[in-house]
Each structure stands twice: as structure tokens, then as C-alpha cells.
Amino acid sequence: MKLITAVIKPFKLDEVKAALETFGVKGLTVSEASGFGRQKGHTEVYRGAEYKVDLVPKLRIEVLVESEDADDIIDVIVKAARTDKIGDGKVWAVPVDAVVRVRTGETGPDAL
Amino acid sequence: MKLITAVIKPFKLDEVKAALETFGVKGLTVSEASGFGRQKGHTEVYRGAEYKVDLVPKLRIEVLVESEDADDIIDVIVKAARTDKIGDGKVWAVPVDAVVRVRTGETGPDAL
Amino acid sequence: MKLITAVIKPFKLDEVKAALETFGVKGLTVSEASGFGRQKGHTEVYRGAEYKVDLVPKLRIEVLVESEDADDIIDVIVKAARTDKIGDGKVWAVPVDAVVRVRTGETGPDAL
Amino acid sequence: MKIDSGNTAWMLTSTALVLLMTPGLAFFYGGMSRAKSVLNMMMMSFVSIAVAGMIWVGYGYSLAFSEGGGLSSFIGGFGDAGLVGLEKLATADDGTGIPQLVFVAFQATFAIITVALISGAVADRAKFGAWVVFSALWVTVVYLPVAHWVWWSDGEENGKAGWLFDLGALDFAGGTVVHINAGVAALALALVLGKRKGWPRDPMRPHNLPFVLLGAGLLWFGWFGFNAGSALSAGSTAAVAFINTLAATCAAAFAWIVVEKLRDGSSTTLGIASGVVAGLVAITPACAYVTPLGALALGVVAGAVCAFAVGLKYKLGYDDSLDVVGVHMVGGIVGALLIGVLATTSVNDAGADGILAGGGFGLLGKQAVAVGATLAYSFIVTLVLAKLIDLVMGFRISEEDEQAGIDSTAHAETAYDFGAVRTGVGGPAPAPAPEPTTTKVEA
Amino acid sequence: MKIDSGNTAWMLTSTALVLLMTPGLAFFYGGMSRAKSVLNMMMMSFVSIAVAGMIWVGYGYSLAFSEGGGLSSFIGGFGDAGLVGLEKLATADDGTGIPQLVFVAFQATFAIITVALISGAVADRAKFGAWVVFSALWVTVVYLPVAHWVWWSDGEENGKAGWLFDLGALDFAGGTVVHINAGVAALALALVLGKRKGWPRDPMRPHNLPFVLLGAGLLWFGWFGFNAGSALSAGSTAAVAFINTLAATCAAAFAWIVVEKLRDGSSTTLGIASGVVAGLVAITPACAYVTPLGALALGVVAGAVCAFAVGLKYKLGYDDSLDVVGVHMVGGIVGALLIGVLATTSVNDAGADGILAGGGFGLLGKQAVAVGATLAYSFIVTLVLAKLIDLVMGFRISEEDEQAGIDSTAHAETAYDFGAVRTGVGGPAPAPAPEPTTTKVEA
Amino acid sequence: MKIDSGNTAWMLTSTALVLLMTPGLAFFYGGMSRAKSVLNMMMMSFVSIAVAGMIWVGYGYSLAFSEGGGLSSFIGGFGDAGLVGLEKLATADDGTGIPQLVFVAFQATFAIITVALISGAVADRAKFGAWVVFSALWVTVVYLPVAHWVWWSDGEENGKAGWLFDLGALDFAGGTVVHINAGVAALALALVLGKRKGWPRDPMRPHNLPFVLLGAGLLWFGWFGFNAGSALSAGSTAAVAFINTLAATCAAAFAWIVVEKLRDGSSTTLGIASGVVAGLVAITPACAYVTPLGALALGVVAGAVCAFAVGLKYKLGYDDSLDVVGVHMVGGIVGALLIGVLATTSVNDAGADGILAGGGFGLLGKQAVAVGATLAYSFIVTLVLAKLIDLVMGFRISEEDEQAGIDSTAHAETAYDFGAVRTGVGGPAPAPAPEPTTTKVEA
Ligand SMILES: Nc1ncnc2c1ncn2[C@@H]1O[C@H](COP(=O)(O)OP(=O)(O)O)[C@@H](O)[C@H]1O
Ligand SMILES: Nc1ncnc2c1ncn2[C@@H]1O[C@H](COP(=O)(O)OP(=O)(O)O)[C@@H](O)[C@H]1O
Ligand SMILES: Nc1ncnc2c1ncn2[C@@H]1O[C@H](COP(=O)(O)OP(=O)(O)O)[C@@H](O)[C@H]1O
């Protein structure tokens, strides 16, 4: 199994979620984050003061998936999250050794 | 070493933490998240409007552990977090290549 | 590629970020967390009541890096985050199978 | 006549109280908004104070409260424009002995809050500039005439007066002029602007319910100036208005949460806050004409009716975002019509007898005419005005800006920054540039 | 007698000020609660306004402030029920010339806040329905009699009066009737309901300290109406009450944070806010009977004593969640007894001389009787009442609901929603059903 | 003379209103601070109330408003220390018929807010203990003399008076005494304390803009007591002051956001709130001397000038954190000087004629002297005072404490705790000990 993590623009959440559900993903976890990358942040002038803001709000989505679906799901996320503007985010996958569903104790793919 | 991540119901934090401490875990990191799975969310009616709420608040616990303890610790978490109701959460483990304790620079199992 | 996660003291963010930029890291993601470890929390007395506070606020930084840079970057973070006081935090690395840049669809090291 | 320091003291206080209502409203509405649009919501209230306040001094008071020559039944003239020369006058012939300028200031606060009330219907999506233009024009072409119709008279017996005043319709503190007027204008505006993206599918729950209660508390407090201050003196009429304002509000708040409990299973904070406001709205026109027991009854009806009325928008499909129509229009109508039932001259000689006091259906008829006239005039003129503004400058922000949040896109600010991680205004990235760019968000 | 517009103006203002105190209290208490129970806390205050307000109009004023036939020393009658026929009366014989209904409204706000004060003892865990029932019954069987004892007289020399009034105990603005009464009732209620889950082990710190300060600020502001308004006129007595209210509060706030600094190392926001309230409570009964320097002294004592008194609950083991006992009961007793020491007729002929003014121990004795009687009556009756309610309908929510947070379980709401990620009310999942279910949380 | 109940009612109300301004200020400033230092900011306001209030009763009123023997032009004496014997006096000869103690209380609130205003310049970094000492000393050596200069006279024709009073400079409600005085003291204090760590590089944006608006709303409300209350009676002068306060504020708020829109592209919440305060500041000295149209003009100038003035600190490099200098000092100067242009005796016989009313440049000259004297005296004495305190006890917290946040390090509290995850005060770990330690943060 894999854990896919996606850092996306906050307002893209609905679309990404919808796309994942359509694909058949059964669950996911979302948290708030902020980040920077190419989108280096920007300079703001507020009340006469100029300063650099370099962390931009993002959302972080985690989905546990079966290994063979990983590439497709990455694809689905990337398509749904894309705005073609800088700061669209990253998606990555890491290998997972074990997964357990708390309620039932099921493990492995059944637990997803 | 392994990184065990658990997504649990917020009010179970105390019990999970206590169980982990009893087991001998020396540290952990908690953050707020929200998610959905089988517990598909629910429909709410508020002031005459009906809508679907599909993200439910959760907590996300991360614990770094020695590989040989991973299974036991997953077990401990699962037991403590279980309410037998839908939405109890997930626990998963991923392999970790390296761990460092910032204060001392110790690495590997010593750093846990 | 590797995903390096660092749990640090909140006020060290600027220094860690600066050090990573100097090293050449192109992006990172930050989120809020809290945790405990050796720094077991402390007892507070507030308005006559004494209680144990065991979760202390931390920040969680994630950086995707090329495998060969991982050790150096861990080093950079550790140095920048250190205060030599208890509670300085942890840094760990996990293997990453795939990374995609959402905007362009680039994958692998190009996507970092 | 000589200044009466007691009456003047009460009217100065009342004026300050009514002015506080608009910041109170900003919290009532702001708390109900989402976190990404609370500032815009509050700005609409605050800028209404500025705009309506300046207009009032400039020509508003004059058009509403001075003699308008041949058009006097419908609108005043420019005789008192700029308030020139009013500094040393006491209000002439009404026996209250308050300085003319105190009356001017008191009435200014009514014009201010009326336009601010409307803004609740267009949360999250109105161009700020368009709102500013709208508020100025609306005060001029809707508020000033209606206020003149209902409240102006030259004080002489058989003298000139606004046509609704002449008719004998009762509106002690502004049920028609303020609440029905604002409520139906809100409906017109909601229709012109259309629904928020995602409404009614997405949850758009209040982001800060304590703020809603703060707003309700400040409104309640200020409303004693609104209602008891409308006596223009500190005596028995003010006393009646005061206790009735308390009684009706208590009853309406309670009625609303009882409806909720029975219908939905829980009583909510938003419910009790809305009930408070519904009670205040409904008692406003009636407060000096009914007994305290009558006020309790009126409150119960208003609370229960409005608790159902706020659900209408989902059936009829207009996005009156913060329930201006369901609370102010409906509550205002309930109050105005119940005067026809509950009014009694045993409380106030200047009032009239409604059905229960044996006065027959005459008063109810007059009340219905006043309600109908206000509804029709305000709805139509507001609709035309809003459409015009929409054509000329566009009234609604872009879909992208709405989704990102109007606070950051229109005001370059976000309401809160609690985090240890400090981020910027959080709007969409300014531009796909590899190097730092400069977004001007100066203040 | 003729209406005095100046006195009436001040009393209308004071009444509005005192009414604002209860929303202020909602913030003072709400800010001290945890984020998951702030709404319930605030709802308890708001619903107290509704309930006590309706009762007051219905029969409350009558039972407290009318002649009660043979029982007149202990309780009034139903002669003024529904306030029927009071509309055009001025308060008869007291020389203040305010309309009777203004006095009615002023006193209504006292009944309201007294019951609301109690709610601080039962944060996080009282069934909302049970609270509503309790508040109605408590006003009836505790507040109305005690108010009658202390404040009612028929105005004639050698006429009838409440028994504590007769005795000559001094309570200018409600130290016994309001604060001791509410404080000891809070103790009784805390004992009946028991401790919050996790108390005192878990931290249950204020979730929003600025709200605590907001509440303290609004309370302070409104309290000038409470104390100086209790003169029922705008003259020298009101002036003395006003400056003393300011002086004592400043001293108490300062004393509290000095105690903190010396004892704990830091002065806290919660401390200064609590000191403000402790000072206000303690000066309440005394404000028209002591000199400004006396008020300073009284404030210092009250602030320091209460700063220690709030720690008692940990030693004695009752969960008076937001320190109603430590601040209102203890502060009220300090103020009531210090009258016996500090009062002087040089300030107010209607007062009496305490120990320092050479009046001996007589006054102190009477004050002690009034304090003792109020403590005993209120504690016992409240205890019985709460037990009864607990038996009949259950006073406490389930442990599961308490842990999940009473806001979501009792009111189907959460106070705040700041996040970019929008979630629902966040209670425990409605039921283990695979398909979407419908939780009714309508408002 | 006899007490006038109407004037007294208005002055009691005004006093309560002005007192509310300081908690209002706590929100105005607190909302602008960062989340980690909001409590300290608010504490500085609240403790100022306590300190200045006690001083006022002790010796402050006496030094400011009593006869000072040979030094009478510069400072009062100790004749009224402790307010002994003032309880039954009406203010003697001014014809307003208010009790002396009401005047005392009214003036107390001015001293209180003046010192609280200064705290905005030293957000995030002043030792709390040092602030307390500073506030006590500053009231004594700066506020009391300046108030005496401008406002004290013995009431006799050709009698004694403060030297600026004698000169004929006009300051109706405290433009020099309160705003210029506080504004320039803020500058001095900002210079002594130095810049916040990271300023001006790091963003230090308001953490809670609704609180800023709440503060602005409460200030506005209270300011009617400040300005119209300064008439000391409820009559025509109060009426003029009231309407002008409304008119100028509306104009200034609007002018500020227009400047923003033109210069920066968006109108901000912080802008409209600041505009409100700038307008209030500028009209303060002038409110009883200009016409409503004059007030509109004055407001436009004040709003626009201050909108630019708040940017000065970045050019000149002093960290006046929350713009006390840019708003209060600059706004106060604008208002004081524009009196010389706009004043007209057609509004108020007690005023004078400025340039536009044909009075020539004389008045402007006097105004300039008053402004200059206040600027010089306050700046120099404050500078010396702050330096002294810095030498003796240190005025600034450690860099580490500043970075961790002054709320947790100085007050052992954090403002908010919204999370499901409950953490402690969050300061740096108490000590590198392996076992639980006890940080005392009792309250
Ligand atoms: N190397 C990285 N490691 C972790 N997170 C990253 C990294 N690079 C970018 N991110 C995250 O992805 C977000 C978008 O990246 P950015 O480079 O700005 O956009 P784009 O990939 O479109 O150029 C950042 O805000 C950050 O949260
Ligand atoms: N595939 C998944 N990937 C990531 N997180 C998941 C996944 N499935 C479930 N979760 C997380 O676990 C939580 C509980 O899952 P859910 O399916 O509702 O409960 P249960 O496992 O008891 O049926 C979700 O709210 C979500 O945060
Ligand atoms: N085993 C662990 N798994 C996950 N996070 C940990 C673990 N141990 C410590 N942490 C995180 O690191 C932080 C600092 O750890 P701590 O042991 O207090 O400091 P130090 O490493 O300096 O002794 C903790 O607050 C927690 O967030």
C-alpha cells in the first residue's frame, strides 16, 4: 500500500475530493498547512510597511491506497488540483508497511 | 524504525496517550485534521437548509518507534482508540530511514 | 527521493527556513502540531489549581529532497533548530516513491 | 421654547445608543458570515454610517424633515440643507424642549442603520464600491421619502404632513420606515445579485456565534434608545415604550427557541439571537401603543412567525444570506399589523384603539395601507436602482474572488491571524512570477 | 407628583445599562469557558433574560414590590400582576418623579442578572431545559422574596416594609439581594450537579481571555447604572455612588493583580478582570454610604480577599466552575459587612454611621443578620429546588455529551469556524450507518 | 446652586460613556496586536484605569482642578486631596448645577484614557511592572499639569486660571490635553524603548480585525460622552458638539478609505477603523466651535492627513507600533489648528472667530502656542521619565521573551485556546529537567 500526500490550494479541496470519490477512494484525511516553493511568496505593503510574505496557506490531503492504484490516483489529484498558476502544490507517495482500521481491527487493503 | 500515524477521534486522545505511555513510548506529536471514510459524514439541517457535511474533525498522532515494537504499538493504539462506532479512524506504519534528536544530534533508535 | 519531517520549536521556524533556503531547498510545507517527549510537559498552577500540561506547541516542517541530499539537509535542520534545551524536537526521513508537481505534471527530482 | 435639560439628556443618550446599533449590527451580521468574508460584512455597516451620516448633514435631514412646498406630502425641501442656522434652535412646537440639532442627530442614526440592515442580504458577493454607491442612492431615493411620508408634519393642526402621517397610520419608532423598508429592499437586492456560489448546497454556517450574540446584545441595548428615545422626551411615553421593548423581546426570544426545540430537537444560539432581534423589530412600531401584556403577546407571535419565515428562502430560492427578509420584513409586518389588533388609548392618548380595545378594523386597515405602500415603493425602487448599478458598474464580484473570499480579494485583509505560523492575506497567488512581486495592500 | 424629566432620563439610561450587564456577563463567563462549551454558557445568560423578563411582567414585580396583605413582611401580592394600569403613574411618594414603569423596568434588570450570575457555577454540564426550569423557579421562590425583604416598603412612616428593610440593614444597590444571593445559590447548585469530568485534574483554562475582558468592561460600564441608578434620581446620592463605584473597582483590580504578582510571579488578565468584578460586587451595597477614600479601602480588601477566595474550591472540593462563590458570595459579604465599619452619614443622610464614624457595632450587627438570613434562605431553598429538578428531569447531561462538548450536543452548534477546511458541528458521529443520515440541527 | 437633574443625568451618562472608552481602546489596540501579545496590550489599558483612577481620587483631581496658591497658573494644590468633603457640593458657579463629584468622576475618565492611549506605541515589548510605574508617574508629572493649564480657572472674572486658559486657546474636549499630549508621549516612549524585534521587516499585522472594529465602535459611542459631555450640561452646546462629532467622524472615515483606494487599490477595515478614530480625535477640541459643515471639512482633512501620517514611522524609523503618533498626535494637531480657521461664534458665544469667520489670525496663533507648549512639555518630560525608569528597573523585556510572546512570558497566559488539542501557556520549556517541574502561573 501507499500513502499519497498532496499539498494543494485550499479552494481546490472540493474538486479534488469529488475527483477522488469518483475514482473510488473510500477515505481521506485533510489538515491545514502553509508552504512555499517556486511561488516564493510575495511582497505586501500594508499601512506603509513593505514586507515579504513567504508562507502561503495550503491544504494537505492524505490518502491511503493500494499500491497498484497509486499512480492513477496521483494523476487524478494532479488533474483536479491544477490551476496552471504557480503554487499549485505537490503530490507524493511513500510506501506503507501496515494499515489497520481502528473500529474492526482489519488490516491491509481491507482496512483502507 | 517506523513512523506510526494514527487518525483518531479527538476525544480519544487522552486514552491513546495514556496507553502509549504505559507501553513505554517516549514521545509523540499530535495535530488537528479532519477526514472521512466509511463514516461518510452526515446530512445536517440548519435553519431550514439541508446540506451534507462530509469532513469530520479528527486528531492525527505520529509516533516514531523501533521496528520491532511497531506491531505492538499499532495494537495498543487500536485498542485505546476504539469505540466500535464508525469513524474510529486508521493507523498505519511507514518505514523510516533516519531519525535525529535535534537537541543532542543522536541518531537511530537512541533518538526516539 | 526522501521526505524529511522535522518537529521543531515554533520560534525556530525563521532560522530553519533560512538555513534550508541557503542550502538550496526550493520548497517546504509547515503545519502546526503539539507533542511531548523527554520534555514531559510541566505542571502549571493557574488560579489555585495545579495541573499537568503535557503537550507543548511545535511546528512540523516537511521537505521533499533528493536522496543524496537527505543527510545534509537533516544536518542543516538540526543545527538551525537546536537550542540545547529539552524539547528541541525530532527530524526523520522516509523514502518516497514518487513526487509530482501539480502545475506542470513534472515528476521525480524535477518536481521538487 | 426653553430647553428641557432632562429631555435633552435622554435624547443625547438615545442618539448615542442608536448609533451604537450599527456597529452592533456589524457583529450580528459579521458573526453569521463565514470567516473569509466577515470583514466585508462589517465594512458594509461601517461605511453605511459614514455615507448616510454625511448625506444627512448635507441634504438628508432637510429632504426628510423640512417643508417641501407643493410636494410636501411626499418629500421635503432643501431649506435646512447643511443644517445651516439650526445651532441655537430648540425643537419648536412639540413641547419637548430639546435642541433642534439633537433631533437631527437622533434621526441621522435611523437613516444610518436602515441602510446598513440591507447589507445582510448580500453577504460575500457585493462589490464594495457598488455597495457604497448603492447606499448613497438608496438613502436618497428610498429612505428619505418614506421617512417623510410617515413622520413629517409641520406641527400645526390641519397643517401639512406626510401622506401616511395624514392617514393616521401608527408607526412609533420605525417599523415601516426602518424595518419593512430595509427588509423588502434586502429582498430586491438579493434577487438582483443572485445566489452565492454553492448556496444552498454548501454549509454556510456562522463562523463566530459569540459575535452574533455580541451583536444581539448591543442591538438590544441600543434599541432602548431607538424605541424609548422615539418619545423625544423622558416621561411616561418613554417608560411605556421601554418596558414593552423589554417584554416583547423576552417573549420573542423564548418563542423562537421553543419552536426550534419542538421542530428540530435543540435550541440554538443563532435562534435566541434571532429571536431577540425579531422581537425588537416587531415591537418597534407598537411600543408606545400597547400594554405590557400586549407586548408579551406580540413578542410570542413575532418570535414564532419569524422562526418559520427564515426558512422560506430555501423554498422560494432567493439567497437572503443573513435573513434580513425573514426577520426585518416579516417581523416589521407582524408588528405593524398587530398594532391594529392590540393598540389601546388607555396606554397613550396619542395612539388609537385597535380591535381588542373596541376600535374596530379601521386602524388595521390604515396599518395595512402603510405596510403595502412601503413594501411596494421600496421593492420597486430598490430593484430598479440595483439593476442600474449592476449595469453601470457591476454589483457582484467575480466567481473566483468569491471563492477565494471577499475579505482578501476586496479588502486585502483576513480577519484573524491566530497561528504561530504567520501567513499573508492568503488570496490567490498574485501572479506566476519566479521572483517576489509586490501586491499593494497598503492601508 | 409631576414627572421629573432629568431623573427619568437617568433612570431610563440606568435601566438600559443594567440590562447590558447580562450580555456582558455572557462574555465574562463565556470567555472563561472552554471552546466546546462557550455557547451553552452564553445561552444560559440570554435565556435568563427571557425567562426572568417575562416573569417580571407577569407576576414578579408584583410579588416583589407590592403590598402582600398579612404576609407583607415576607412577600408581596398579586395586585400589580401583568403591570395592569401602571402606565400613567409616576412613582408615588418618593419624590423622584419617575414613572412607575421605569422603576418596574429598572428592577426587572436586577432580577435578570441575579439568576444569570448563578450559571457560572455549572459550566459545561447542565441540561439546558433543566436550567430554564430552574431559572424560572429560582426567581420565583428565592429572588422575589429576598428582594421584597430588603427593598420593599409602603413609603409611609411606621408603615409596612420587608423585614430586613425594617431592621435597618443597609443594602444600597443589591449586595445581599443580588450578589450574596446568587453566590450562595451557585454553591448549592455546584454541590447538586457535582464536578465536571476531569476537574480539577485537567486544565480548564479560559478559551478566550479577550472575551473575559470584554465582559468585564461591559459589566463595569453597566454597573454605573446598577449602583448610581439605585439612587432613582440624578443628584448627589447618584454622584457619590458613581465615584465610589469607580474608586473601589480600581482599587480591587489593582489589589488582585498585586496579590497575584507576589504569590504567583505574574499578574494575569483573568486576575485583573476578576478584580474589577470583585470590586464592583463589594461596593454595590455600600456605594452610597461611604466616602471615596472609604471606597478605596473597601476595594483593596475585596480584591485581596477574593483573590484568595477563588482558590478555596480546590481545597473544599466543589466545582464552582467560574468562581461565582469566590467573587460574588465572598465579595458581597465583604461589602455588606464593611458597611458596618465604613458607613458615615456625612455622605448620605439616608445612611447610618458605622464603627469608624462612631456609630458603634450596631450597624455591623444588622448587616450580619441580613447577610446570614440571605445566605441561609438562599442556600437551603436552592439546594432543595435543584435536587427536585434533578429528581424529576435530571439536571446533568450525560458524561459522553459532556466530553464531546455541550455546545454540539445540546445546541447542535460550535462556537467558531475559522478554518479553510469547513467541518460540521463535530459531535460524535450520529450513528454507525453506512449511508448519510440526517441529524436535525435546524435553527 | 440647586442640582439640575437633567444636566446631572447627562453628565452621569457621559462619565460612564467615557469610562467605556478605555476598554474599547483595549480592543482597538488589542485587535491590532499579534495573537501572542494581545493580552499584554489589553492589560496596559485596564491597569491604566486602575492606576489613574486611584491617583485621581487620591491627589489627581486636586492637583489638576484646585487652586494652587502661587503656582496656580501651572499646577493645583492639595486642598481637595482624597475628595474629602466634596460629597454634597454642586459645582459652584458655572450654572450647570451638577454635583461636584460628578465633575470629578467625569474628569477622572479623561486622565485614565489619556495614559492608556500611550500604550499603543510600545506593543509587545514593555515590562508590565515598568508600565505600571510609568503610568502612575506620567499622570502625575505630565497629565495633571497640562490639564490644569488648559482647563482650570477659579471661575471669577479676572480671577486665576491655568496659563493656556488665560491665553484664550480653545480646547473644548481635550485635543491638546488628551490627544496631542498622549500622542507625543507615545513618540517619546517609542524612541526610548526602541523597535520590536523584526520590525519593520516582518509582517506584524492585526491578529483580529473584528476586535479593531469593536474597539472603534465602542470608542465612537463613548466619545459622544467625551465631546458632548464636555458641555457639562444637556443643552445647545452639547447638541452642537454631538452632531459635529458625528459629522467629522463620518467624513474622516470616508476620507481615509478613499485615500487607501486611490493609493493602494483597496479600502481596508483597519483603514476605516483608523479613520473613525482620526476623525474623533480631530473634532475633539473643535466640536463646540464649528458648524456641522465645518465639521465635515475638518473630518475630511483629518482623515486624509492621518492616512498619510501613519506611514511616516517607516520613513523616520521609530516603531510607534499601533500608530498613536500618526493618529492622536497628528489628528490632535490638525483639529487644534483648524479651530483657528473654522471656529465661529455664530455657533457658540463662548468660542471665538477663526479666519473664515473674519476673526483674523489671532486665534490660530493662540492655538499654535497651545499645541507647541503641549508638544514640548510632554515630549521632554516623558523622555526623561522613560529613560529614568529604563535605568532604574529596565523598561523592555528580554529578546527571548519578546519572541516567545509577552502574553505567556509576562502574564503566564495565552489569549485563545480554540483547539481540540489542549496545550499549556506555551512559553519556552521551563527548564531542561527530566521530571515535571512546576511553573507557577497562578491567578
Ligand atoms: N520540496 C518541497 N517539500 C515539501 N513541500 C513542498 C516542496 N516544494 C513545494 N512544496 C509545497 O508545495 C506548494 C506549492 O509549491 P510551489 O513550488 O509554490 O508551486 P509549483 O510546484 O506550482 O511551482 C508549496 O507551498 C509547499 O507547500
Ligand atoms: N484511505 C484513507 N486514507 C487516509 N485517511 C483515511 C482513509 N480512510 C479513512 N481515513 C481516515 O480515517 C477516519 C475514519 O475512517 P472511517 O472509514 O470513517 O472509519 P472506519 O474505519 O471506522 O470505518 C477518516 O475520517 C479519515 O480521516
Ligand atoms: N517518538 C516520537 N515520535 C514522534 N514525535 C516525537 C517523538 N519523540 C519526540 N517527538 C516530538 O519531538 C518533540 C521534542 O521531543 P523531546 O523528547 O521533548 O525533546 P528532546 O528530543 O530534545 O529530548 C516532542 O514535543 C514531540 O513533538
CSV table of N, CA and C in Angstrom, one decimal, chain D residues 318-363:
chain,number,residue,atom,x,y,z
D,318,TYR,N,-34.4,32.4,-3.0
D,318,TYR,CA,-33.6,33.6,-3.0
D,318,TYR,C,-32.6,33.6,-1.9
D,319,ASP,N,-31.4,34.0,-2.1
D,319,ASP,CA,-30.4,33.9,-1.1
D,319,ASP,C,-30.3,35.2,-0.3
D,320,ASP,N,-31.2,35.3,0.6
D,320,ASP,CA,-31.2,36.4,1.6
D,320,ASP,C,-30.2,35.9,2.7
D,321,SER,N,-29.0,36.1,2.5
D,321,SER,CA,-27.9,35.4,3.2
D,321,SER,C,-28.1,35.4,4.7
D,322,LEU,N,-28.3,36.5,5.3
D,322,LEU,CA,-28.4,36.6,6.8
D,322,LEU,C,-29.8,36.9,7.3
D,323,ASP,N,-30.8,36.5,6.5
D,323,ASP,CA,-32.2,36.6,6.9
D,323,ASP,C,-32.7,38.0,7.3
D,324,VAL,N,-32.4,38.9,6.4
D,324,VAL,CA,-33.0,40.3,6.6
D,324,VAL,C,-34.5,40.2,6.3
D,325,VAL,N,-34.8,39.5,5.3
D,325,VAL,CA,-36.2,39.4,4.9
D,325,VAL,C,-37.0,38.7,6.0
D,326,GLY,N,-36.5,37.6,6.4
D,326,GLY,CA,-37.3,36.8,7.3
D,326,GLY,C,-37.4,37.4,8.7
D,327,VAL,N,-36.5,38.2,9.1
D,327,VAL,CA,-36.6,38.9,10.4
D,327,VAL,C,-37.1,40.3,10.3
D,328,HIS,N,-36.5,41.1,9.4
D,328,HIS,CA,-36.9,42.5,9.4
D,328,HIS,C,-38.2,42.8,8.7
D,329,MET,N,-38.3,42.2,7.5
D,329,MET,CA,-39.5,42.5,6.7
D,329,MET,C,-40.7,41.8,7.4
D,330,VAL,N,-40.6,40.5,7.7
D,330,VAL,CA,-41.7,39.8,8.3
D,330,VAL,C,-42.0,40.3,9.7
D,331,GLY,N,-40.9,40.4,10.5
D,331,GLY,CA,-41.1,41.0,11.8
D,331,GLY,C,-41.8,42.3,11.8
D,332,GLY,N,-41.3,43.2,10.9
D,332,GLY,CA,-41.9,44.5,10.8
D,332,GLY,C,-43.4,44.5,10.4
D,333,ILE,N,-43.7,43.6,9.5
D,333,ILE,CA,-45.1,43.5,9.1
D,333,ILE,C,-46.0,43.0,10.3
D,334,VAL,N,-45.5,41.9,11.0
D,334,VAL,CA,-46.2,41.4,12.1
D,334,VAL,C,-46.5,42.5,13.1
D,335,GLY,N,-45.5,43.3,13.4
D,335,GLY,CA,-45.6,44.4,14.4
D,335,GLY,C,-46.6,45.5,13.9
D,336,ALA,N,-46.4,45.9,12.7
D,336,ALA,CA,-47.3,46.9,12.1
D,336,ALA,C,-48.8,46.5,12.1
D,337,LEU,N,-49.0,45.3,11.8
D,337,LEU,CA,-50.4,44.8,11.7
D,337,LEU,C,-51.0,44.6,13.1
D,338,LEU,N,-50.2,44.0,14.0
D,338,LEU,CA,-50.7,43.7,15.3
D,338,LEU,C,-51.1,45.0,16.1
D,339,ILE,N,-50.5,46.2,15.7
D,339,ILE,CA,-51.0,47.4,16.2
D,339,ILE,C,-52.5,47.5,16.0
D,340,GLY,N,-52.9,47.2,14.8
D,340,GLY,CA,-54.3,47.2,14.5
D,340,GLY,C,-55.2,46.4,15.4
D,341,VAL,N,-54.6,45.4,16.0
D,341,VAL,CA,-55.3,44.5,17.0
D,341,VAL,C,-55.1,44.9,18.4
D,342,LEU,N,-53.9,45.2,18.8
D,342,LEU,CA,-53.6,45.4,20.2
D,342,LEU,C,-53.5,46.8,20.7
D,343,ALA,N,-53.5,47.8,19.9
D,343,ALA,CA,-53.3,49.2,20.3
D,343,ALA,C,-54.5,49.6,21.2
D,344,THR,N,-54.2,50.4,22.2
D,344,THR,CA,-55.2,50.9,23.1
D,344,THR,C,-54.8,52.3,23.6
D,345,THR,N,-55.8,53.2,23.6
D,345,THR,CA,-55.5,54.6,24.1
D,345,THR,C,-55.4,54.6,25.6
D,346,SER,N,-55.7,53.5,26.3
D,346,SER,CA,-55.5,53.6,27.7
D,346,SER,C,-54.0,53.7,28.0
D,347,VAL,N,-53.2,53.4,27.1
D,347,VAL,CA,-51.7,53.5,27.3
D,347,VAL,C,-51.2,54.8,26.9
D,348,ASN,N,-51.8,55.4,25.9
D,348,ASN,CA,-51.2,56.6,25.2
D,348,ASN,C,-52.2,57.3,24.5
D,349,ASP,N,-52.5,58.5,24.9
D,349,ASP,CA,-53.6,59.3,24.2
D,349,ASP,C,-53.3,59.5,22.7
D,350,ALA,N,-52.0,59.6,22.4
D,350,ALA,CA,-51.6,59.9,21.1
D,350,ALA,C,-51.8,58.7,20.2
D,351,GLY,N,-52.1,57.6,20.7
D,351,GLY,CA,-52.3,56.4,19.9
D,351,GLY,C,-53.7,56.2,19.4
D,352,ALA,N,-54.2,55.0,19.3
D,352,ALA,CA,-55.5,54.8,18.8
D,352,ALA,C,-56.0,53.4,19.3
D,353,ASP,N,-57.3,53.1,19.2
D,353,ASP,CA,-57.7,51.8,19.7
D,353,ASP,C,-57.8,50.8,18.5
D,354,GLY,N,-57.2,49.6,18.8
D,354,GLY,CA,-57.3,48.5,17.8
D,354,GLY,C,-58.5,47.7,18.1
D,355,ILE,N,-58.5,46.5,17.4
D,355,ILE,CA,-59.7,45.7,17.5
D,355,ILE,C,-60.0,45.3,18.9
D,356,LEU,N,-59.0,44.8,19.7
D,356,LEU,CA,-59.3,44.3,21.0
D,356,LEU,C,-59.8,45.4,22.0
D,357,ALA,N,-59.3,46.7,21.7
D,357,ALA,CA,-59.8,47.8,22.6
D,357,ALA,C,-61.1,48.3,22.1
D,358,GLY,N,-61.7,47.6,21.1
D,358,GLY,CA,-63.0,48.1,20.7
D,358,GLY,C,-63.0,49.1,19.6
D,359,GLY,N,-61.8,49.3,19.0
D,359,GLY,CA,-61.7,50.4,18.0
D,359,GLY,C,-62.1,49.9,16.6
D,360,GLY,N,-62.5,48.6,16.4
D,360,GLY,CA,-62.9,48.1,15.1
D,360,GLY,C,-61.7,47.9,14.2
D,361,PHE,N,-62.0,47.7,12.9
D,361,PHE,CA,-61.0,47.3,12.0
D,361,PHE,C,-60.3,48.5,11.3
D,362,GLY,N,-60.8,49.7,11.6
D,362,GLY,CA,-60.3,50.9,10.9
D,362,GLY,C,-58.7,51.0,11.0
D,363,LEU,N,-58.2,50.9,12.2
D,363,LEU,CA,-56.8,51.1,12.4
D,363,LEU,C,-56.0,50.0,11.6
